[in-house]
Short mmCIF file of C-alpha atoms in Angstrom, two decimals:
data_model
loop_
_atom_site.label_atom_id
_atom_site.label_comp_id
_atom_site.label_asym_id
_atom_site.label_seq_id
_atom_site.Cartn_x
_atom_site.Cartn_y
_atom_site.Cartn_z
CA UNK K 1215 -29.23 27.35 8.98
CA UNK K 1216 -27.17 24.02 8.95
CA UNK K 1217 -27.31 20.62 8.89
CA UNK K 1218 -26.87 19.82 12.41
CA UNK K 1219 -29.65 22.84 13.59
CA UNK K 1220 -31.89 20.01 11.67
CA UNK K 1221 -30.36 16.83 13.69
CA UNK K 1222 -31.40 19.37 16.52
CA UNK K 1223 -35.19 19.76 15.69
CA UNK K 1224 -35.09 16.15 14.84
CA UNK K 1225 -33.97 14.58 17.95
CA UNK K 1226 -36.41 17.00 20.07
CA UNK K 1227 -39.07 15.87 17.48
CA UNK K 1228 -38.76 11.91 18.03
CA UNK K 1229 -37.25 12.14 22.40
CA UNK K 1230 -41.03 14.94 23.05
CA UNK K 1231 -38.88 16.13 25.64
CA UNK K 1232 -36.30 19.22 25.65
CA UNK K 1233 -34.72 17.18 28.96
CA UNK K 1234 -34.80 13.89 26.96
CA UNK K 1235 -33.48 15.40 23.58
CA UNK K 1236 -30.57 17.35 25.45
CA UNK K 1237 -29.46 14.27 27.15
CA UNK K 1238 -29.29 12.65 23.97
CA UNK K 1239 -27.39 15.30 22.77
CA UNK K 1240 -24.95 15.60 25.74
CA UNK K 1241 -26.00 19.13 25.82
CA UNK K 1242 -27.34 20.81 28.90
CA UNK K 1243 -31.24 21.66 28.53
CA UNK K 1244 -30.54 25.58 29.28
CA UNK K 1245 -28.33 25.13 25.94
CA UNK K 1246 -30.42 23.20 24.06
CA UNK K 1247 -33.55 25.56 24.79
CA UNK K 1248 -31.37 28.63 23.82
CA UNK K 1249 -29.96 27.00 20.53
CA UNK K 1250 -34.08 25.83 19.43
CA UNK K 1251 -34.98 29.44 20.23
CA UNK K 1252 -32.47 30.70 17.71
CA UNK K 1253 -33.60 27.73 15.28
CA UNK K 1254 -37.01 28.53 15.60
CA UNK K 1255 -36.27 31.85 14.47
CA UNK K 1256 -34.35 31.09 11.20
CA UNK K 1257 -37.42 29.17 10.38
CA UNK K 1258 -39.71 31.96 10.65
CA UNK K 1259 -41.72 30.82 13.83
CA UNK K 1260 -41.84 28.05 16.90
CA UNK K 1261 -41.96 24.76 15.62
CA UNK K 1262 -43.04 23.24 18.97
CA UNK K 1263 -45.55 24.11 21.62
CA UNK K 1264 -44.28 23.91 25.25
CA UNK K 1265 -46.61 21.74 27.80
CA UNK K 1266 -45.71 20.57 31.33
CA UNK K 1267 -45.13 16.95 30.31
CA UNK K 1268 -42.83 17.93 27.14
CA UNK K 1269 -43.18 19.01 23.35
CA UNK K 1270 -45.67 19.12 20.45
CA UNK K 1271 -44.89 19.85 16.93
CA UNK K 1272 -46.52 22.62 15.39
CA UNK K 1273 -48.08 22.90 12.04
CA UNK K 1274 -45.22 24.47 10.63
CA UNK K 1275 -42.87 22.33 13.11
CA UNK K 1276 -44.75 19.20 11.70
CA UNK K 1277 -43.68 20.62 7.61
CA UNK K 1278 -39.96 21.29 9.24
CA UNK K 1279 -39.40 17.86 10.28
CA UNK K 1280 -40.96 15.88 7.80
CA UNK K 1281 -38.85 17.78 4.80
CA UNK K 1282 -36.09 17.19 7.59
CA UNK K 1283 -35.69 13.70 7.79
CA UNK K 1284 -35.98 13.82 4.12
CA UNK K 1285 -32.56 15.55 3.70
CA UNK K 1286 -30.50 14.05 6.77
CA UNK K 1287 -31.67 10.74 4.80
CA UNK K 1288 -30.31 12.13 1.79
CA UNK K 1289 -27.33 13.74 2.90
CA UNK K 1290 -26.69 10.41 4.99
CA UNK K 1291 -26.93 8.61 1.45
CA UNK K 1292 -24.41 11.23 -0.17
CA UNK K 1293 -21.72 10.44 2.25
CA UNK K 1294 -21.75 6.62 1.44
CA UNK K 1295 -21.75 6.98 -2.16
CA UNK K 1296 -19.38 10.15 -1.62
CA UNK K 1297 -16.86 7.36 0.21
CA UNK K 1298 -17.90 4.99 -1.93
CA UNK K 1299 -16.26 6.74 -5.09
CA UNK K 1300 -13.52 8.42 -3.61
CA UNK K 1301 -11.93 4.70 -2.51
CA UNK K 1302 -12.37 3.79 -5.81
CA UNK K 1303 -10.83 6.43 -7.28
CA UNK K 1304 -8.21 6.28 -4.86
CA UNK K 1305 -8.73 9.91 -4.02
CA UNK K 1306 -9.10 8.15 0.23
CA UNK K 1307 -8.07 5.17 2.05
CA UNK K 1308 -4.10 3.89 2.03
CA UNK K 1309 -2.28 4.87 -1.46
CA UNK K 1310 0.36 1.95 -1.79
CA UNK K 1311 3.02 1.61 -4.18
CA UNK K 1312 5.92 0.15 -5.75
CA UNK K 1313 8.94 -0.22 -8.34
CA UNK K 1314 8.53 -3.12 -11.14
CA UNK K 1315 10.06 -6.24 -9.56
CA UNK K 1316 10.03 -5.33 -5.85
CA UNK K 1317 8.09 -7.71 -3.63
CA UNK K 1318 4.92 -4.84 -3.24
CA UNK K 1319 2.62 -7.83 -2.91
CA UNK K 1320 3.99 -8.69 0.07
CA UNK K 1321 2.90 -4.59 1.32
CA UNK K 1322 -0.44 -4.86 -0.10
CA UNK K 1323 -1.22 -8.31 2.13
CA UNK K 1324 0.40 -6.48 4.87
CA UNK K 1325 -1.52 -3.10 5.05
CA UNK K 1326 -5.23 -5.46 4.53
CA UNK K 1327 -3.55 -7.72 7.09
CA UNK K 1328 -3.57 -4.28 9.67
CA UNK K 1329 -5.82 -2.10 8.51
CA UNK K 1330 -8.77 -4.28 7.15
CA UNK K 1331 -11.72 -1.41 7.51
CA UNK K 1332 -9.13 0.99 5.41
CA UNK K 1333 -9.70 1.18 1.49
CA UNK K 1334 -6.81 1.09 -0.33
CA UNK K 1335 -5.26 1.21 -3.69
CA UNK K 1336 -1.95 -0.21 -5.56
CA UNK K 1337 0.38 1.92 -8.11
CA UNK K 1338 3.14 -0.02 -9.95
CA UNK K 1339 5.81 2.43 -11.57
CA UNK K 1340 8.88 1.09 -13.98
CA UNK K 1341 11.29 3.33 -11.77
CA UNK K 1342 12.72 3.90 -8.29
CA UNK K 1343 12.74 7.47 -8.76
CA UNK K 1344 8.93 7.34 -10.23
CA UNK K 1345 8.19 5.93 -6.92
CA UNK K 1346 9.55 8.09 -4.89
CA UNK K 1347 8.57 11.33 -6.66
CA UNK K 1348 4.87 10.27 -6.06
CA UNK K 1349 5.97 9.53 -2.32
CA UNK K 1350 7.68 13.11 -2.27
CA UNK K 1351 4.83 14.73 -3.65
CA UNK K 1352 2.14 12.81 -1.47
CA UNK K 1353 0.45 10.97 -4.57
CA UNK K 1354 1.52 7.98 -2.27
CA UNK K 1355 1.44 6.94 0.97
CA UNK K 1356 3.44 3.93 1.69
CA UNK K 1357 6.01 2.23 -1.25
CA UNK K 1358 8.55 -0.41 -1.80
CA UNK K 1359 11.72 0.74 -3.82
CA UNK K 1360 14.79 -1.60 -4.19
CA UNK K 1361 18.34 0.08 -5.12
CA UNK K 1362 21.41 -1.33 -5.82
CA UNK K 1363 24.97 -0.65 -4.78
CA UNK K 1364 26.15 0.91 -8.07
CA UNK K 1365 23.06 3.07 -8.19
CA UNK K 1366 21.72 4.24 -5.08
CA UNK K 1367 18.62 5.91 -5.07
CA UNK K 1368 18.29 9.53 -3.99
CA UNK K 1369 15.99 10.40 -1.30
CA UNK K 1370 13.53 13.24 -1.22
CA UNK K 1371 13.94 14.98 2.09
CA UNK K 1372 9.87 15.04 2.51
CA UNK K 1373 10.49 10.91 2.31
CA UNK K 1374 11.36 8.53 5.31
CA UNK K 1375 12.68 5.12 4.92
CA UNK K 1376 13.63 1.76 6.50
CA UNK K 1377 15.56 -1.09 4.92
CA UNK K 1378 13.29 -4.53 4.64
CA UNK K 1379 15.35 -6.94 3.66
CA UNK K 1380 19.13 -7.61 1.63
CA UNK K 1381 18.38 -9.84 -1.23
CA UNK K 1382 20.97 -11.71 -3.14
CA UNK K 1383 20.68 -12.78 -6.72
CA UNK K 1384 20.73 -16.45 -7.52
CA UNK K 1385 20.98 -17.78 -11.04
CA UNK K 1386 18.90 -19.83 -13.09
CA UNK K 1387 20.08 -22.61 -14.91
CA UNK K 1388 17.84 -25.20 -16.51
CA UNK K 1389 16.88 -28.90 -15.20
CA UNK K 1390 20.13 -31.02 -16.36
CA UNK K 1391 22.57 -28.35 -17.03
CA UNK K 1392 26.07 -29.35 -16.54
CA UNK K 1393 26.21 -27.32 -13.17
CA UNK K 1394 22.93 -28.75 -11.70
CA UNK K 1395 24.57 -30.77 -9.11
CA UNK K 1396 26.25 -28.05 -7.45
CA UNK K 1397 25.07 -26.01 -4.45
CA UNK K 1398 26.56 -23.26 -5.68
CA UNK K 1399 28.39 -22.13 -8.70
CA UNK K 1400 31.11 -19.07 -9.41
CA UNK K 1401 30.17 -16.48 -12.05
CA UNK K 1402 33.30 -17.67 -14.10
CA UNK K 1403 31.59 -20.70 -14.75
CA UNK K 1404 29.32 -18.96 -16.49
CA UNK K 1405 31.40 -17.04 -18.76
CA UNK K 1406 30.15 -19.11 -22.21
CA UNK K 1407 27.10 -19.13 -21.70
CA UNK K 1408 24.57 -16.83 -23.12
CA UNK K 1409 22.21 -14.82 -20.77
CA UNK K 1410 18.69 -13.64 -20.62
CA UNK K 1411 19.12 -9.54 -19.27
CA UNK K 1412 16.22 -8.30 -17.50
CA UNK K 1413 14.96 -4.90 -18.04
CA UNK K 1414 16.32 -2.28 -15.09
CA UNK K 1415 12.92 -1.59 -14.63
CA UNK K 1416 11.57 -5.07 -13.61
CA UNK K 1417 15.17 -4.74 -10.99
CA UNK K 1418 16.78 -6.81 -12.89
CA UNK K 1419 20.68 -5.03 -11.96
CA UNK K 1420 21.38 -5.51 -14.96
CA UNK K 1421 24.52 -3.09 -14.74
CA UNK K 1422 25.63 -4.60 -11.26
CA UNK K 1423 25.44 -7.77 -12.94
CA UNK K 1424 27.79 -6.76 -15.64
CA UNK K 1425 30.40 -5.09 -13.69
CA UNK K 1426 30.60 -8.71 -11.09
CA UNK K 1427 30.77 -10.37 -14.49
CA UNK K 1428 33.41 -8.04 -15.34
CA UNK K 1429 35.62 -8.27 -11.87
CA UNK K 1430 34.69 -12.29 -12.70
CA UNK K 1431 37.36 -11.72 -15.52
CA UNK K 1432 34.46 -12.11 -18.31
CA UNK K 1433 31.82 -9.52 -20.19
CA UNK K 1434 28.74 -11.87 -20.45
CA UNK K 1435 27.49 -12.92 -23.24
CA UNK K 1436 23.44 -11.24 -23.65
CA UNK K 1437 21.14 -13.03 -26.06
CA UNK K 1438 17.81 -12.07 -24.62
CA UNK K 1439 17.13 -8.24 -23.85
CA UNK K 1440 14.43 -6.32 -21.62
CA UNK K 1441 12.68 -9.34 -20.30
CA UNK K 1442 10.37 -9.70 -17.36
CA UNK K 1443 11.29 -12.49 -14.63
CA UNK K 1444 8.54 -14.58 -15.95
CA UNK K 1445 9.49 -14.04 -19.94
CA UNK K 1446 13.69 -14.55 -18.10
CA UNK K 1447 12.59 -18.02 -16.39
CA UNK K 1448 10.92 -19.31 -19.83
CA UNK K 1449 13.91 -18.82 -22.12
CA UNK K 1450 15.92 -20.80 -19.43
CA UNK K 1451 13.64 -23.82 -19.66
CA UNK K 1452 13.16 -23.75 -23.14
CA UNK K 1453 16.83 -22.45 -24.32
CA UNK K 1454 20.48 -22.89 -23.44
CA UNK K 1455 20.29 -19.78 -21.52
CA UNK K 1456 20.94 -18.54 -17.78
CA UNK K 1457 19.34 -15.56 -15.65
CA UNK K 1458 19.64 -13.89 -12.76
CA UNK K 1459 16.62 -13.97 -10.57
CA UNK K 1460 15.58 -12.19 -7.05
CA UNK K 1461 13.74 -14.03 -4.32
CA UNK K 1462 9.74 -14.20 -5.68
CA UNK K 1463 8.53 -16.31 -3.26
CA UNK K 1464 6.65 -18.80 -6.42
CA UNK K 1465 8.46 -21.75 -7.73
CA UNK K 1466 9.56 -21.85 -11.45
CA UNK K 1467 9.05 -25.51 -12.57
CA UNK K 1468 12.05 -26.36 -15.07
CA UNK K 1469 14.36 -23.49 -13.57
CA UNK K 1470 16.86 -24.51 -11.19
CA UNK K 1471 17.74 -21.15 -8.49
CA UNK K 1472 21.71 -21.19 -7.69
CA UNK K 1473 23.00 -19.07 -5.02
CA UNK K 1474 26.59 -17.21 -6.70
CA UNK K 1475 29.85 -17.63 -4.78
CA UNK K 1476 30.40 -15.02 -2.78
CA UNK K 1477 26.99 -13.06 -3.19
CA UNK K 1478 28.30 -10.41 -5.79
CA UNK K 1479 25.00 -8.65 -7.01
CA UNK K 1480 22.36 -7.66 -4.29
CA UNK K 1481 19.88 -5.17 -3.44
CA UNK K 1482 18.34 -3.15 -1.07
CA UNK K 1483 14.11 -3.29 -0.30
CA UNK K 1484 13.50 -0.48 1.09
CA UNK K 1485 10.33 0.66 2.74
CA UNK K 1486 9.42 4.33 2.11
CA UNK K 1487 6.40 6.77 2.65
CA UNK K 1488 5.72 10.60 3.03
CA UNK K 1489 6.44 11.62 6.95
CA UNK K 1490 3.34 13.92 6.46
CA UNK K 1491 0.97 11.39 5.73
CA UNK K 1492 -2.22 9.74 7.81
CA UNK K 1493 -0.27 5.97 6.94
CA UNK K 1494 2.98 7.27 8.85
CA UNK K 1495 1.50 6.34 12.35
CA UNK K 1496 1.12 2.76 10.82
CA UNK K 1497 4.86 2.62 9.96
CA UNK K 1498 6.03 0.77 12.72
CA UNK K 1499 3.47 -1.92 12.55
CA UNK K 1500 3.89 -2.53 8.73
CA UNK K 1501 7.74 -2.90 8.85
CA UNK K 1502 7.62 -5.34 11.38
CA UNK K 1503 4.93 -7.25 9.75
CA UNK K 1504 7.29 -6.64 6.12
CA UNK K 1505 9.74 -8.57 7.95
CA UNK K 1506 7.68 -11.41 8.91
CA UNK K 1507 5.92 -11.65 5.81
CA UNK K 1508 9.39 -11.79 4.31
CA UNK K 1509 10.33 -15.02 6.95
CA UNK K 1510 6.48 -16.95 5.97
CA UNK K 1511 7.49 -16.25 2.36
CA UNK K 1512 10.39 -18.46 2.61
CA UNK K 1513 9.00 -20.75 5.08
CA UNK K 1514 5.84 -21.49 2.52
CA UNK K 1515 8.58 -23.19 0.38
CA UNK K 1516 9.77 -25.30 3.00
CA UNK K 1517 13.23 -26.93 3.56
CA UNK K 1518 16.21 -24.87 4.30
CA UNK K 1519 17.92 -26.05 1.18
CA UNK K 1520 15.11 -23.55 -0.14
CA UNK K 1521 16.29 -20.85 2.19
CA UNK K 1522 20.47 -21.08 1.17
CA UNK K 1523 19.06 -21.26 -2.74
CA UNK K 1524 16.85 -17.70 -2.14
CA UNK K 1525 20.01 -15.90 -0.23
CA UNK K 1526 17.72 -13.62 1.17
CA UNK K 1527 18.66 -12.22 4.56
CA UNK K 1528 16.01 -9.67 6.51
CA UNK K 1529 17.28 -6.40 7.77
CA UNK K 1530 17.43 -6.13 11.92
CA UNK K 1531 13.97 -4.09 12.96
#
């Protein structure tokens, strides 16, 4: 006996028809009469009595269905609850993550944006290759990595990817430095001052930033180790230190954003997710809304002065 022999008995019980239950079913009444006989007989004995104008529940039919409706009610209530937990626990729904400092914000608006009846849930690692092991290993679903020129990232073959966007560093210099007034300024300019390093992990390119320093003709000078953007953008205001800084999309009162001459440190976003996942028939939908949330990112901060300062160009779709 199984759960939908009792959706059966049910939906003859409440239609007092065979004809009406079966079309309610979709099932023709020669089936339907053939499948009750066999239910009837799991339970023992008939549970209705046959009359010329339809059905009528027999004592034991009228103990069947009442117990019945009890546990389709039940089970009903199990699979909410059941759902219920397993979105929270992310064990169902859209498993979205990202590397420290990548723009996954910007993923997260964009899967709710599509997919607003799907639960889903958020995983930050400190590493590229973090990411993309839970990608690999279908722990995730869909994930922004960024990678840098001097240390690409290595694939997984189980992994597919598409490029988001090319996003140039700028550098932040407090309100009244001496270069304030330019529109942009060369890395040699910088060589004497001191400089607040972000940690790898928050993408800081901290080594790409070294070797342009380097082919600048200067080893720069690091005060301020293993900071976050936020922790990088207040020691600029409140010290005679610079930073380098990615496109955020949030102003930093007190912080002045430089492009560099000549673009020298960049990086790759990169959109990746397991090919064997549910989320991959979304793929096409989410890059191209990536690349448009990229676009109202910038816009949201107005003038096109804004836009040269960021240096962020998006990738052709």
């Amino acid at each position: 006996m199984e759960l939908r022999h009792l959706h059966v008995v049910l939906t003859v019980a409440e239609a007092g028809s065979i004809s009406r239950a079966a079309s309610l079913l979709k099932i023709a009444q020669a089936g339907l009469t053939a499948q009750l006989r066999r239910i009837e007989r799991g339970f023992g004995g008939p549970l209705f009595l046959r009359r010329t104008d339809g059905v009528e529940l027999t004592e034991l039919g009228r103990h069947v269905v009442l117990r019945a409706r009890d546990l389709v009610e039940r089970f009903d209530e199990l699979l909410v609850t059941a759902r219920k937990l397993a979105a929270e626990s992310g064990a169902a729904g859209i498993r979205l993550g990202g590397v420290a400092g990548a723009p996954t914000p910007l993923l997260v608006g964009v899967v709710r944006g599509l997919l607003p009846t799907h639960p889903q849930t958020t995983h930050i690692e400190r590493s590229g290759d973090a990411v993309l092991e839970l990608v690999r290993t279908g722990k995730l679903d869909l994930a922004l990595v960024t990678e840098f020129p001097q240390s690409p990232l290595r694939i997984p073959e189980e992994v597919d990817f598409r490029t988001v966007a090319t996003e140039h560093m700028v550098v932040g210099i407090p309100v009244g430095h001496r270069l304030s007034g330019r529109a942009e300024i060369r890395l040699s300019e910088l060589a004497d001052e001191e400089w607040a390093v972000p940690d790898e992990n928050y993408g800081g390119g901290r080594l790409n930033l070294h070797l342009a320093c380097e082919a600048a003709g200067f080893t720069p000078r690091c005060a301020h180790f293993g900071v976050d953007p936020a922790s990088a953008a207040e020691l600029v205001r409140s010290a005679h230190t610079v930073a380098g800084f990615f496109p955020t999309g949030h102003d930093l009162p007190g912080v002045l954003l430089k492009p560099i001459a000549g673009n020298p440190v960049h990086r790759r976003v990169t959109l990746v997710w397991n090919r064997g996942c549910e989320a991959a028939e979304h793929v096409d939908d989410v890059h191209a809304a990536l690349l448009r949330a990229h676009h109202e990112r910038l816009r949201g901060h107005g003038r096109a002065a804004k836009l040269a300062a960021t240096g962020l160009t998006v990738a052709a779709s």
